Structures are given as C-alpha cells and as structure tokens.
C-alpha cells in the first residue's frame, strides 16, 4: 500500500528551464511534507518542507506547493541547473509521530 | 553539522550469515531509523527507535531485527542473510517534533551472495 506516490520515475529538463516534480498521497492524516535529494552513493539530504497549514513554501530556487484537497504536492526548481541532477524523494509524516513515509523517487536530469 | 555515520560503505556476505550494520549519530537525536532503498520501490522503513531500548516495526521488518543500547547507536541485524536482502541500507536520525527532518548516513551497499 503505497501511501506516497511519485508517478514519474524520471524527468529530463533543459538547463535554465523549470523542473516540476509531482507527488500524491493517500493518507489524509499526513500534515507535514518534505522533499529530499539524493546523489548516487550518498544518503538523501533534506531540501525543503511544508506544513499542511500552508499551501506554498519557497527557498531560493526551490518552491513546494501543497494542494490538500487533491492530496497533491509539487516541487518547482527554477532555474534548473546541471547540479540539480539527482533523485528526488517526496516524504510525509503525521504530526507527533516520527515515522516518515517516502515515495518511490523521481530521477531528474538537467541537460546543459 | 549533524553527522550520521554508517560503519561500512560496501559489504559482501554469504547467504545464511548473520550480518550487523552499525549506525552512529552525534547530535543527541532521540529517533533513529533504518531504511532500504531498491530501484522502483523508493525508501522503505524497516525499523525505527524513538528511545534507548525502544523500537517499532516499520513497513518491512521481516528478516531483520534491531538493537539500540545507547542513544547514539542503532544497529540493524540480518539474522540469516538472504539474496533478497541485497540492497542499499540507509540509517537516519531526527529530533522529536512535528517539523523535524531526518538526517541520513551515506548508506551501506550490501550484497548477499
């Protein structure tokens, strides 16, 4: 039972353009969402998060949007850079409970 | 900086062996986690611990056990390794709190032959 889904296994984008990575969830109890970035042979690193009381959070080139009614969130990267090429994982948790549920990941390739 | 250190980057073990994967964190985090990463399946939680000697099963605990005798150390044990446990294993730690993110180690690539 995949509670966090990333339906696009891969995405290719030209350098300088926008990258949009999507994530859907099924558990309405999730109230905090995170994005992680993972390079090969390294552990994931935290990128950006959003609480369910917000619908947008921005940090530099990275913006996360949350649509609670659709149970959907997206990560926008503008402008995309070759160094952004990595696997991106969406994750979700329920407040007060420490278990984090991850999606299957989307491999982003930014083409110079 | 938070540091989560896994004892090995690469391990090769034989089927049936007992395997220990060790993880140490240096930021006094209450919570520690073990995940495995497999192509097309993302990160799946094996076990986590929210305090010393406390543990809770994740989504795929079968074939694994864990030990947390000290706050900074969390061990994953494969009681009798099998080829379907060949995977990338990732340890993470976090503070307790609704908005606490997890910090990951560099991963251990385990191959069971």
CSV table of C-alpha atoms in Angstrom, one decimal:
chain,number,residue,atom,x,y,z
A,1,UNK,CA,0.0,0.0,0.0
A,2,UNK,CA,2.0,3.0,-1.3
A,3,UNK,CA,0.7,6.0,0.7
A,4,UNK,CA,3.1,8.4,-1.1
A,5,UNK,CA,3.4,8.1,-4.8
A,6,UNK,CA,5.7,9.7,-7.3
A,7,UNK,CA,4.3,8.6,-10.7
A,8,UNK,CA,7.1,9.9,-12.8
A,9,UNK,CA,10.2,7.7,-12.4
A,10,UNK,CA,12.3,10.2,-14.4
A,11,UNK,CA,12.3,13.7,-15.9
A,12,UNK,CA,14.6,15.5,-18.3
A,13,UNK,CA,14.8,19.3,-18.4
A,14,UNK,CA,17.0,21.8,-20.2
A,15,UNK,CA,19.3,23.9,-18.1
A,16,UNK,CA,17.6,27.2,-17.2
A,17,UNK,CA,14.1,25.9,-17.5
A,18,UNK,CA,11.7,24.9,-14.8
A,19,UNK,CA,11.6,21.4,-13.3
A,20,UNK,CA,8.3,20.3,-11.8
A,21,UNK,CA,8.3,17.1,-9.7
A,22,UNK,CA,5.0,15.8,-8.5
A,23,UNK,CA,3.9,13.7,-5.6
A,24,UNK,CA,0.5,12.3,-4.5
A,25,UNK,CA,-0.5,10.9,-1.2
A,26,UNK,CA,-3.5,9.0,0.1
A,27,UNK,CA,-3.3,9.3,3.9
A,28,UNK,CA,-5.3,12.4,5.0
A,29,UNK,CA,-3.6,12.3,8.4
A,30,UNK,CA,-0.3,13.4,6.8
A,31,UNK,CA,0.3,17.0,7.9
A,32,UNK,CA,4.0,17.6,7.1
A,33,UNK,CA,5.7,17.0,3.8
A,34,UNK,CA,9.4,17.0,2.9
A,35,UNK,CA,11.5,16.8,-0.2
A,36,UNK,CA,14.9,15.1,-0.2
A,37,UNK,CA,17.6,15.0,-2.8
A,38,UNK,CA,19.8,12.0,-3.3
A,39,UNK,CA,23.0,11.7,-5.4
A,40,UNK,CA,24.4,8.3,-6.3
A,41,UNK,CA,26.3,6.6,-3.5
A,42,UNK,CA,25.3,9.2,-0.9
A,43,UNK,CA,22.5,9.4,1.6
A,44,UNK,CA,19.5,11.6,0.9
A,45,UNK,CA,19.7,15.2,2.1
A,46,UNK,CA,16.8,17.4,3.2
A,47,UNK,CA,15.8,20.0,0.6
A,48,UNK,CA,12.6,21.8,1.6
A,49,UNK,CA,9.4,21.1,3.6
A,50,UNK,CA,5.9,22.4,4.0
A,51,UNK,CA,3.3,22.1,6.7
A,52,UNK,CA,-0.3,21.4,5.9
A,53,UNK,CA,-1.3,24.8,7.2
A,54,UNK,CA,0.4,26.4,4.2
A,55,UNK,CA,0.0,26.0,0.5
A,56,UNK,CA,3.4,27.2,-0.6
A,57,UNK,CA,6.9,27.4,0.8
A,58,UNK,CA,9.9,28.9,-1.0
A,59,UNK,CA,13.6,28.6,-0.5
A,60,UNK,CA,15.7,30.2,-3.2
A,61,UNK,CA,15.3,28.3,-6.5
A,62,UNK,CA,13.0,25.7,-4.8
A,63,UNK,CA,9.3,26.1,-4.2
A,64,UNK,CA,7.0,23.5,-2.8
A,65,UNK,CA,3.2,23.7,-3.4
A,66,UNK,CA,0.6,21.8,-1.5
A,67,UNK,CA,-3.0,21.1,-2.6
A,68,UNK,CA,-4.6,19.4,0.3
A,69,UNK,CA,-8.0,18.9,-1.3
A,70,UNK,CA,-6.2,17.0,-4.2
A,71,UNK,CA,-3.7,15.4,-1.8
A,72,UNK,CA,-1.0,16.6,-4.2
A,73,UNK,CA,2.3,18.4,-3.8
A,74,UNK,CA,4.8,19.5,-6.2
A,75,UNK,CA,8.4,20.8,-6.2
A,76,UNK,CA,9.4,23.5,-8.6
A,77,UNK,CA,13.0,24.2,-9.4
A,78,UNK,CA,13.7,27.5,-11.2
A,79,UNK,CA,16.0,27.8,-13.0
A,80,UNK,CA,17.2,24.2,-13.2
A,81,UNK,CA,21.0,23.6,-13.1
A,82,UNK,CA,23.1,20.6,-14.0
A,83,UNK,CA,24.0,20.1,-10.4
A,84,UNK,CA,20.3,19.6,-9.6
A,85,UNK,CA,20.5,16.2,-11.4
A,86,UNK,CA,19.7,13.7,-8.7
A,87,UNK,CA,16.9,11.5,-7.4
A,88,UNK,CA,14.2,13.5,-5.6
A,89,UNK,CA,12.1,11.8,-2.9
A,90,UNK,CA,8.8,13.1,-1.6
A,91,UNK,CA,8.1,12.2,2.0
A,92,UNK,CA,5.3,12.7,4.5
A,93,UNK,CA,4.6,12.4,8.2
A,94,UNK,CA,1.9,12.8,10.7
A,95,UNK,CA,2.5,15.4,13.4
A,96,UNK,CA,3.7,13.9,16.7
A,97,UNK,CA,4.6,10.6,15.1
A,98,UNK,CA,8.1,10.2,14.0
A,99,UNK,CA,7.7,7.7,11.2
A,100,UNK,CA,8.4,9.2,7.8
A,101,UNK,CA,6.9,7.6,4.7
A,102,UNK,CA,8.8,8.1,1.4
A,103,UNK,CA,7.7,8.0,-2.2
A,104,UNK,CA,9.5,6.0,-4.9
A,105,UNK,CA,11.6,8.9,-6.2
A,106,UNK,CA,11.9,10.8,-9.4
A,107,UNK,CA,15.3,10.9,-11.2
A,108,UNK,CA,15.8,14.4,-12.6
A,109,UNK,CA,18.3,15.0,-15.3
A,110,UNK,CA,19.2,18.6,-16.2
A,111,UNK,CA,20.7,18.8,-19.6
A,112,UNK,CA,23.3,21.6,-20.1
B,1,UNK,CA,26.6,19.8,11.5
B,2,UNK,CA,24.7,16.6,12.1
B,3,UNK,CA,26.7,13.6,11.3
B,4,UNK,CA,25.2,10.1,10.8
B,5,UNK,CA,27.9,7.5,10.2
B,6,UNK,CA,27.4,4.0,8.9
B,7,UNK,CA,30.2,1.6,9.6
B,8,UNK,CA,30.6,0.3,6.1
B,9,UNK,CA,30.1,1.7,2.6
B,10,UNK,CA,30.1,-1.8,0.9
B,11,UNK,CA,29.6,-5.3,2.3
B,12,UNK,CA,29.5,-8.7,0.7
B,13,UNK,CA,28.1,-11.5,2.8
B,14,UNK,CA,27.2,-15.1,2.1
B,15,UNK,CA,23.6,-16.5,2.3
B,16,UNK,CA,22.8,-17.6,5.9
B,17,UNK,CA,25.4,-15.4,7.6
B,18,UNK,CA,24.4,-13.1,10.4
B,19,UNK,CA,25.0,-9.5,9.4
B,20,UNK,CA,25.4,-6.4,11.6
B,21,UNK,CA,25.0,-2.9,10.1
B,22,UNK,CA,26.0,-0.2,12.5
B,23,UNK,CA,25.0,3.4,12.7
B,24,UNK,CA,26.2,6.2,14.9
B,25,UNK,CA,24.8,9.8,15.2
B,26,UNK,CA,26.5,12.6,17.0
B,27,UNK,CA,23.7,15.1,17.6
B,28,UNK,CA,21.8,13.6,20.5
B,29,UNK,CA,18.8,12.8,18.4
B,30,UNK,CA,16.0,10.7,20.0
B,31,UNK,CA,14.9,9.0,16.9
B,32,UNK,CA,16.8,6.7,14.6
B,33,UNK,CA,15.7,4.8,11.5
B,34,UNK,CA,16.7,2.1,9.2
B,35,UNK,CA,15.6,2.2,5.6
B,36,UNK,CA,16.4,0.2,2.5
B,37,UNK,CA,16.4,1.6,-1.0
B,38,UNK,CA,15.6,-0.5,-4.0
B,39,UNK,CA,15.0,0.5,-7.6
B,40,UNK,CA,11.4,1.4,-8.3
B,41,UNK,CA,10.5,1.0,-4.6
B,42,UNK,CA,12.0,4.1,-3.1
B,43,UNK,CA,12.9,4.2,0.6
B,44,UNK,CA,11.1,1.6,2.8
B,45,UNK,CA,11.2,1.8,6.5
B,46,UNK,CA,12.5,-1.4,8.2
B,47,UNK,CA,12.6,-0.3,11.9
B,48,UNK,CA,12.8,2.8,13.9
B,49,UNK,CA,13.6,3.6,17.5
B,50,UNK,CA,12.4,6.6,19.5
B,51,UNK,CA,14.4,6.0,22.6
B,52,UNK,CA,17.1,3.7,24.0
B,53,UNK,CA,15.9,0.1,24.1
B,54,UNK,CA,12.7,1.2,22.3
B,55,UNK,CA,11.9,0.0,18.8
B,56,UNK,CA,9.0,-0.1,16.5
B,57,UNK,CA,8.5,-2.1,13.3
B,58,UNK,CA,8.3,-0.2,10.0
B,59,UNK,CA,6.8,-1.4,6.8
B,60,UNK,CA,9.2,-4.3,6.0
B,61,UNK,CA,10.6,-5.7,9.3
B,62,UNK,CA,10.6,-9.4,8.3
B,63,UNK,CA,14.1,-10.9,8.4
B,64,UNK,CA,15.5,-8.0,10.4
B,65,UNK,CA,16.0,-7.1,14.0
B,66,UNK,CA,17.5,-4.0,15.6
B,67,UNK,CA,19.3,-3.0,18.8
B,68,UNK,CA,19.6,0.3,20.5
B,69,UNK,CA,21.6,0.0,23.7
B,70,UNK,CA,22.9,3.6,23.6
B,71,UNK,CA,21.2,6.8,22.3
B,72,UNK,CA,23.8,7.4,19.6
B,73,UNK,CA,24.0,3.9,18.2
B,74,UNK,CA,21.4,1.9,16.2
B,75,UNK,CA,22.2,-1.5,14.8
B,76,UNK,CA,20.4,-3.4,12.1
B,77,UNK,CA,20.7,-7.2,12.2
B,78,UNK,CA,20.1,-9.6,9.5
B,79,UNK,CA,19.6,-12.9,11.3
B,80,UNK,CA,20.2,-15.1,8.3
B,81,UNK,CA,21.1,-13.1,5.2
B,82,UNK,CA,19.3,-14.0,2.0
B,83,UNK,CA,19.8,-12.8,-1.6
B,84,UNK,CA,16.6,-10.8,-1.5
B,85,UNK,CA,18.2,-8.6,1.2
B,86,UNK,CA,20.8,-7.3,-1.3
B,87,UNK,CA,20.1,-3.6,-1.2
B,88,UNK,CA,21.2,-0.2,-0.2
B,89,UNK,CA,20.7,0.3,3.5
B,90,UNK,CA,20.3,3.9,4.9
B,91,UNK,CA,20.3,4.9,8.5
B,92,UNK,CA,18.8,8.2,9.6
B,93,UNK,CA,18.2,10.2,12.8
B,94,UNK,CA,16.0,13.0,13.9
B,95,UNK,CA,14.9,15.1,16.8
B,96,UNK,CA,11.4,14.5,18.1
B,97,UNK,CA,8.9,17.1,16.9
B,98,UNK,CA,6.3,17.6,14.2
B,99,UNK,CA,8.7,19.5,11.9
B,100,UNK,CA,11.9,17.7,12.5
B,101,UNK,CA,13.6,16.5,9.4
B,102,UNK,CA,15.7,13.3,9.2
B,103,UNK,CA,19.4,13.3,8.6
B,104,UNK,CA,20.8,10.4,6.7
B,105,UNK,CA,24.1,8.5,6.6
B,106,UNK,CA,25.9,7.7,3.4
B,107,UNK,CA,24.4,4.3,3.0
B,108,UNK,CA,25.7,0.7,3.0
B,109,UNK,CA,25.5,-1.3,-0.2
B,110,UNK,CA,25.0,-4.9,1.0
B,111,UNK,CA,25.4,-7.7,-1.5
B,112,UNK,CA,24.4,-11.2,-0.3
B,113,UNK,CA,25.8,-14.0,-2.5
